[in-house]
Tab-separated table of C-alpha atoms in Angstrom:
chain	number	residue	atom	x	y	z
A	1	MET	CA	103.425	109.893	114.410
A	2	SER	CA	104.683	111.194	117.888
A	3	PRO	CA	108.258	111.519	117.992
A	4	ALA	CA	107.957	109.434	120.947
A	5	VAL	CA	107.278	106.477	119.019
A	6	THR	CA	109.515	104.045	116.401
A	7	PRO	CA	107.424	102.985	113.199
A	8	TRP	CA	109.004	99.763	114.372
A	9	THR	CA	110.900	98.417	111.119
A	10	THR	CA	114.362	96.785	111.391
A	11	PRO	CA	116.546	94.755	108.950
A	12	HIS	CA	114.227	91.775	110.007
A	13	VAL	CA	111.090	93.411	109.893
A	14	ARG	CA	110.048	95.431	106.981
A	15	GLN	CA	106.447	97.003	106.365
A	16	VAL	CA	104.691	96.322	103.447
A	17	ARG	CA	101.978	97.591	101.850
A	18	VAL	CA	98.862	95.173	100.343
A	19	ARG	CA	95.974	96.008	98.023
A	20	LEU	CA	93.161	94.083	99.596
A	21	HIS	CA	89.376	94.426	98.511
A	22	GLY	CA	90.297	97.565	96.392
A	23	HIS	CA	91.927	99.120	100.095
A	24	ASP	CA	95.105	99.763	100.950
A	25	LEU	CA	96.031	97.424	103.947
A	26	SER	CA	99.790	98.110	105.823
A	27	ALA	CA	101.466	95.031	107.478
A	28	ARG	CA	104.849	94.620	109.222
A	29	VAL	CA	106.222	91.185	108.035
A	30	GLY	CA	109.837	89.539	109.403
A	31	GLY	CA	111.328	86.314	108.996
A	32	THR	CA	111.684	83.771	106.550
A	33	GLY	CA	111.026	80.323	108.141
A	34	GLY	CA	109.471	78.966	111.319
A	35	PRO	CA	105.845	78.859	112.578
A	36	VAL	CA	103.442	81.897	111.207
A	37	LEU	CA	102.562	84.432	113.985
A	38	LEU	CA	99.864	86.292	113.318
A	39	LEU	CA	99.810	89.209	115.382
A	40	VAL	CA	96.750	91.542	116.067
A	41	HIS	CA	96.687	94.802	117.549
A	42	GLY	CA	94.356	96.543	119.851
A	43	LEU	CA	92.311	99.607	119.677
A	44	LEU	CA	93.872	102.995	118.082
A	45	GLY	CA	97.231	100.336	117.868
A	46	SER	CA	99.079	99.233	114.912
A	47	GLY	CA	101.683	96.551	113.979
A	48	ALA	CA	103.934	98.643	115.635
A	49	SER	CA	102.383	98.211	118.856
A	50	PHE	CA	104.078	94.825	119.519
A	51	GLY	CA	107.039	97.183	119.242
A	52	PRO	CA	110.875	95.287	119.764
A	53	ALA	CA	109.422	91.964	120.478
A	54	LEU	CA	108.582	91.821	116.763
A	55	ASP	CA	112.221	91.889	116.114
A	56	LEU	CA	112.926	88.942	118.613
A	57	LEU	CA	110.568	86.923	117.435
A	58	ALA	CA	111.124	87.370	113.806
A	59	ARG	CA	114.637	85.228	114.865
A	60	ASP	CA	112.608	82.203	115.011
A	61	HIS	CA	109.355	83.013	113.499
A	62	ARG	CA	107.761	84.291	110.175
A	63	VAL	CA	105.756	87.348	111.585
A	64	VAL	CA	102.837	88.672	109.907
A	65	ALA	CA	101.629	92.411	112.116
A	66	PRO	CA	98.932	93.976	110.353
A	67	ASP	CA	97.586	97.822	110.715
A	68	LEU	CA	93.715	96.860	111.190
A	69	MET	CA	91.686	98.921	108.610
A	70	GLY	CA	90.741	102.089	110.152
A	71	HIS	CA	94.364	102.129	112.326
A	72	GLY	CA	98.175	102.736	111.976
A	73	GLU	CA	98.584	103.662	108.257
A	74	SER	CA	96.018	101.559	106.844
A	75	GLU	CA	93.180	102.862	104.781
A	76	LYS	CA	90.509	104.348	106.802
A	77	PRO	CA	86.969	103.857	104.743
A	78	PRO	CA	83.531	104.253	105.787
A	79	GLY	CA	82.432	100.356	106.463
A	80	ASP	CA	82.439	97.400	108.974
A	81	TYR	CA	84.760	97.696	111.826
A	82	SER	CA	83.167	94.835	113.857
A	83	LEU	CA	85.276	91.916	115.116
A	84	GLY	CA	83.836	89.283	112.139
A	85	ALA	CA	85.403	91.892	109.525
A	86	PHE	CA	88.378	92.153	111.400
A	87	ALA	CA	88.952	88.847	111.657
A	88	THR	CA	88.009	87.888	107.915
A	89	GLN	CA	90.513	90.752	106.737
A	90	ALA	CA	93.454	89.224	108.666
A	91	ARG	CA	92.389	85.539	107.140
A	92	ASP	CA	92.588	87.379	103.614
A	93	LEU	CA	95.773	88.870	104.535
A	94	LEU	CA	97.482	85.320	105.548
A	95	THR	CA	96.450	84.415	102.072
A	96	VAL	CA	97.624	86.490	99.981
A	97	LEU	CA	100.884	86.743	102.115
A	98	GLY	CA	100.942	82.545	101.043
A	99	ALA	CA	100.373	81.658	105.028
A	100	SER	CA	97.922	78.777	104.805
A	101	SER	CA	97.594	78.660	108.927
A	102	ALA	CA	99.307	80.696	112.082
A	103	THR	CA	99.491	81.170	115.682
A	104	VAL	CA	97.482	84.259	116.477
A	105	VAL	CA	98.256	86.549	118.973
A	106	GLY	CA	95.951	89.412	120.014
A	107	HIS	CA	96.494	91.974	122.274
A	108	SER	CA	93.319	94.135	123.585
A	109	LEU	CA	90.922	94.380	120.875
A	110	GLY	CA	93.095	92.254	118.733
A	111	GLY	CA	92.331	89.782	121.213
A	112	GLY	CA	88.671	89.719	120.847
A	113	VAL	CA	89.778	89.648	116.909
A	114	ALA	CA	91.844	86.311	117.600
A	115	LEU	CA	89.057	84.735	119.399
A	116	GLN	CA	86.686	85.407	116.518
A	117	PHE	CA	89.268	84.574	113.974
A	118	ALA	CA	89.484	80.868	115.950
A	119	HIS	CA	85.924	80.983	115.664
A	120	GLN	CA	85.084	81.500	112.175
A	121	PHE	CA	88.392	79.879	110.338
A	122	PRO	CA	89.104	77.146	113.130
A	123	ALA	CA	91.329	75.088	110.667
A	124	LEU	CA	93.425	77.990	110.335
A	125	VAL	CA	94.507	78.507	114.022
A	126	GLU	CA	97.369	76.726	115.568
A	127	ARG	CA	97.537	78.197	118.578
A	128	LEU	CA	96.023	81.070	120.490
A	129	VAL	CA	97.786	83.989	122.230
A	130	LEU	CA	95.498	86.322	124.303
A	131	VAL	CA	97.419	89.492	125.679
A	132	ASP	CA	95.428	91.469	127.997
A	133	SER	CA	92.551	90.280	125.672
A	134	GLY	CA	89.507	92.258	125.002
A	135	GLY	CA	86.132	89.798	125.016
A	136	LEU	CA	86.277	88.383	128.371
A	137	GLY	CA	84.324	90.240	130.739
A	138	ARG	CA	82.562	93.701	130.991
A	139	ASP	CA	85.438	95.712	132.525
A	140	VAL	CA	87.147	98.306	130.841
A	141	SER	CA	88.493	101.755	131.571
A	142	PRO	CA	86.117	104.587	131.770
A	143	ALA	CA	87.682	106.722	129.220
A	144	LEU	CA	87.012	104.316	126.617
A	145	ARG	CA	83.704	103.740	127.998
A	146	ALA	CA	83.068	107.678	127.396
A	147	VAL	CA	83.898	106.829	123.794
A	148	THR	CA	80.367	105.427	123.187
A	149	LEU	CA	78.416	108.739	124.856
A	150	PRO	CA	75.999	110.221	122.467
A	151	GLY	CA	77.779	113.142	120.870
A	152	ALA	CA	81.700	111.568	121.512
A	153	GLU	CA	82.099	112.000	117.983
A	154	TYR	CA	81.495	115.947	118.238
A	155	VAL	CA	83.556	116.210	121.167
A	156	LEU	CA	86.632	114.354	120.064
A	157	PRO	CA	87.717	117.164	117.061
A	158	ALA	CA	87.817	119.661	120.127
A	159	VAL	CA	90.498	117.444	121.731
A	160	PHE	CA	92.118	116.101	119.062
A	161	ASN	CA	93.180	118.091	116.339
A	162	ARG	CA	96.433	119.164	114.411
A	163	TRP	CA	96.862	122.323	116.870
A	164	THR	CA	96.213	120.070	119.988
A	165	ARG	CA	98.588	117.408	118.430
A	166	ALA	CA	101.289	120.061	117.723
A	167	ALA	CA	101.284	121.540	121.116
A	168	GLY	CA	101.406	117.774	122.870
A	169	ARG	CA	104.666	116.927	120.686
A	170	GLN	CA	106.363	119.815	121.930
A	171	VAL	CA	105.035	119.193	125.547
A	172	LEU	CA	106.521	115.518	125.301
A	173	ARG	CA	109.521	115.954	123.286
A	174	PRO	CA	111.780	116.778	126.441
A	175	LEU	CA	110.167	113.921	128.082
A	176	GLN	CA	110.999	111.040	125.604
A	177	ARG	CA	113.907	109.263	127.487
A	178	TRP	CA	111.503	109.045	130.715
A	179	THR	CA	108.252	107.920	129.372
A	180	PRO	CA	107.348	104.551	129.952
A	181	PRO	CA	106.832	102.052	127.041
A	182	GLY	CA	103.314	101.334	127.675
A	183	THR	CA	102.589	104.967	128.041
A	184	THR	CA	104.249	105.831	124.745
A	185	GLN	CA	102.191	103.408	122.806
A	186	VAL	CA	98.888	105.172	124.389
A	187	VAL	CA	100.165	108.453	123.671
A	188	SER	CA	100.820	107.024	119.513
A	189	GLY	CA	97.424	106.158	119.688
A	190	LEU	CA	95.892	109.111	120.704
A	191	ASP	CA	98.165	110.849	118.199
A	192	THR	CA	96.397	109.206	115.398
A	193	LEU	CA	92.952	110.953	116.359
A	194	ALA	CA	93.891	114.142	114.890
A	195	ASP	CA	92.940	112.678	111.785
A	196	ALA	CA	89.391	112.926	110.982
A	197	ASP	CA	89.052	109.383	109.042
A	198	ALA	CA	90.799	107.986	112.024
A	199	ARG	CA	88.773	109.359	114.601
A	200	ALA	CA	85.720	107.965	112.932
A	201	ALA	CA	87.009	104.900	112.513
A	202	PHE	CA	88.111	104.540	116.181
A	203	VAL	CA	84.476	105.626	117.296
A	204	HIS	CA	83.076	103.222	114.982
A	205	THR	CA	85.397	100.185	116.411
A	206	ALA	CA	84.991	101.159	120.046
A	207	ARG	CA	80.966	101.415	119.544
A	208	ALA	CA	80.826	97.869	117.735
A	209	VAL	CA	82.468	96.137	121.056
A	210	LEU	CA	82.066	98.663	123.914
A	211	ASP	CA	78.850	100.560	125.599
A	212	THR	CA	78.690	102.742	128.635
A	213	GLY	CA	78.391	99.734	130.887
A	214	GLY	CA	81.813	98.478	129.319
A	215	GLN	CA	82.679	95.858	126.797
A	216	ARG	CA	79.779	94.648	125.403
A	217	VAL	CA	80.821	91.637	123.046
A	218	SER	CA	81.610	88.778	125.358
A	219	ALA	CA	83.015	85.336	124.235
A	220	ALA	CA	82.295	83.929	127.721
A	221	ASP	CA	79.636	81.620	126.077
A	222	ARG	CA	82.236	80.293	123.474
A	223	VAL	CA	85.313	80.340	125.563
A	224	TYR	CA	84.702	76.115	125.841
A	225	LEU	CA	85.924	75.737	122.396
A	226	ALA	CA	89.440	77.219	123.064
A	227	ARG	CA	89.695	73.966	124.477
A	228	ALA	CA	90.406	72.756	121.145
A	229	LEU	CA	93.783	74.082	120.713
A	230	PRO	CA	96.871	75.329	122.829
A	231	LEU	CA	95.998	78.641	124.469
A	232	LEU	CA	98.687	80.905	126.219
A	233	LEU	CA	97.440	84.274	128.352
A	234	VAL	CA	99.660	86.894	128.825
A	235	TRP	CA	98.760	89.727	130.736
A	236	GLY	CA	100.129	92.859	132.785
A	237	GLY	CA	99.349	92.819	136.604
A	238	ALA	CA	99.201	96.500	136.894
A	239	ASP	CA	96.943	96.748	133.731
A	240	ALA	CA	94.263	99.617	134.495
A	241	VAL	CA	92.341	98.896	131.159
A	242	ILE	CA	91.338	95.459	131.423
A	243	PRO	CA	91.920	94.126	134.908
A	244	VAL	CA	94.001	90.609	135.366
A	245	ARG	CA	91.107	89.248	137.176
A	246	HIS	CA	90.150	88.157	133.488
A	247	ALA	CA	93.173	86.215	132.753
A	248	HIS	CA	92.718	84.222	135.835
A	249	GLU	CA	88.674	83.646	135.374
A	250	LEU	CA	89.581	82.559	131.925
A	251	HIS	CA	92.873	80.183	133.152
A	252	ALA	CA	90.470	78.580	135.438
A	253	LEU	CA	87.872	77.656	133.553
A	254	LEU	CA	90.372	76.343	131.022
A	255	PRO	CA	92.721	74.122	133.007
A	256	GLY	CA	94.632	73.266	129.949
A	257	SER	CA	95.783	76.823	129.170
A	258	ARG	CA	99.117	78.667	130.337
A	259	LEU	CA	99.287	81.694	132.225
A	260	GLU	CA	101.755	84.019	132.391
A	261	VAL	CA	101.383	87.617	134.333
A	262	PHE	CA	103.905	90.196	134.229
A	263	PRO	CA	103.681	91.936	138.052
A	264	GLY	CA	105.124	95.380	136.633
A	265	ALA	CA	103.652	95.565	133.500
A	266	GLY	CA	100.544	97.420	132.767
A	267	HIS	CA	98.260	97.310	129.156
A	268	PHE	CA	101.385	96.509	127.113
A	269	PRO	CA	103.507	93.854	128.693
A	270	GLN	CA	104.923	92.667	124.998
A	271	VAL	CA	106.617	96.604	125.253
A	272	ASP	CA	106.916	97.044	128.961
A	273	ASP	CA	109.026	93.563	128.626
A	274	PRO	CA	109.721	92.709	125.168
A	275	GLY	CA	112.299	90.415	125.714
A	276	ARG	CA	110.431	88.019	128.085
A	277	PHE	CA	107.318	88.427	126.251
A	278	ALA	CA	108.945	87.161	122.831
A	279	ALA	CA	110.473	84.478	125.308
A	280	VAL	CA	107.248	83.262	126.517
A	281	VAL	CA	105.686	83.271	123.109
A	282	THR	CA	108.684	81.192	121.840
A	283	ASP	CA	108.469	78.295	124.513
A	284	PHE	CA	104.738	78.275	124.017
A	285	VAL	CA	105.094	77.570	120.312
A	286	THR	CA	107.888	75.215	120.598
A	287	THR	CA	106.722	72.903	123.494
A	288	THR	CA	103.116	72.685	121.668
A	289	ALA	CA	104.605	71.633	118.344
A	290	ASP	CA	103.641	67.861	119.148
A	291	ASP	CA	100.088	69.366	120.132
A	292	VAL	CA	99.358	71.322	116.569
A	293	LEU	CA	96.684	69.327	114.610
A	294	THR	CA	95.825	69.217	110.963
A	295	PRO	CA	93.776	71.723	109.715
A	296	ALA	CA	91.174	68.788	109.158
A	297	GLN	CA	91.796	67.849	112.893
A	298	ARG	CA	91.039	70.956	113.971
A	299	GLU	CA	88.159	71.768	112.173
A	300	ARG	CA	86.679	68.191	113.276
A	301	ARG	CA	87.716	68.955	117.032
A	302	TRP	CA	85.822	72.406	116.574
A	303	ALA	CA	82.763	70.700	114.778
A	304	ASP	CA	82.872	68.212	117.918
A	305	ALA	CA	82.940	70.709	120.700
A	306	VAL	CA	80.072	72.854	119.102
A	307	ARG	CA	77.861	69.488	118.922
A	308	GLY	CA	78.776	68.342	122.317
A	309	ALA	CA	77.657	71.594	123.660
A	310	SER	CA	74.392	71.894	121.642
A	311	SER	CA	71.329	70.491	121.469
A	312	VAL	CA	68.354	70.133	119.459
A	313	ALA	CA	64.516	69.994	120.055
A	314	ASP	CA	61.547	69.742	118.169
A	315	ALA	CA	60.209	73.559	117.999
A	316	ALA	CA	56.398	72.447	119.384
A	317	ALA	CA	57.879	71.076	122.409
A	318	VAL	CA	59.522	73.830	123.618
A	319	SER	CA	57.383	76.554	122.215
A	320	PRO	CA	55.544	78.343	124.821
A	321	SER	CA	51.448	77.913	124.593
A	322	PRO	CA	49.351	80.596	123.045
A	323	THR	CA	48.072	83.045	125.183
A	324	PRO	CA	44.264	82.516	125.268
A	325	ALA	CA	42.331	85.517	123.695
């Protein structure tokens, strides 16, 4: 771990290790009462990517912030690193921890996981919070697109290894106190790439959602389903990874959603301004308490939305005529 980064545990937030389907998954959990918040980090992140906001949110909520498989201190086995696999993993973790439903908060890649979670398990999602979320458009930083290039998995070990990590730590140590929190998160993520298993998991995860043109997995055809539950969008106004335009476009499509832009924040508004982030999420949870439906109602509303936007026709009526020989 980079010396500039705290593992982020406090008297109110502790780290646990869960044995899930034969693999070790690390998670930060905190709080003993109140609504459950499932906080899902982004690519190269971990539960610690929510920083001090974890402790602030744990005062009034029960927080669960996993290190997704392949990330942080969780195991990094060969396998499925798709959004669907991460969503199922998060569902199973909540089950093991005894949480029957949650407000799902997803940052960056975790936003895509949160959207997938809501699609796969609508009865479990009380509210949805998307933070500088992926899955809402093609735009993404060139550095992430580069990971999808052929041969990137052979270049990464030359750039990120135990020798370059040691040298980087020596250079950065005197600059710790002046390093912006968001930059610290990026450095921490890159630091993990010195590990071969972490590099492999990173490449598999990136290629599952990106290509050289940008984000290739999009929820654009399904965002109408988000009308079925309270939705909050939080974005850094200076985000250079995923532009704030994505937030404004989704907000315009879903007028019932809430939008909070942090003008001076980058891709990590939750660490650039943790106090405001925790306050915004807490207010959202509190003021939408009357809007939260029962699991059966959520499942029914989701099903009604899917049926309402779909149609069924006789195959013969829509099949093209065979081409004459």
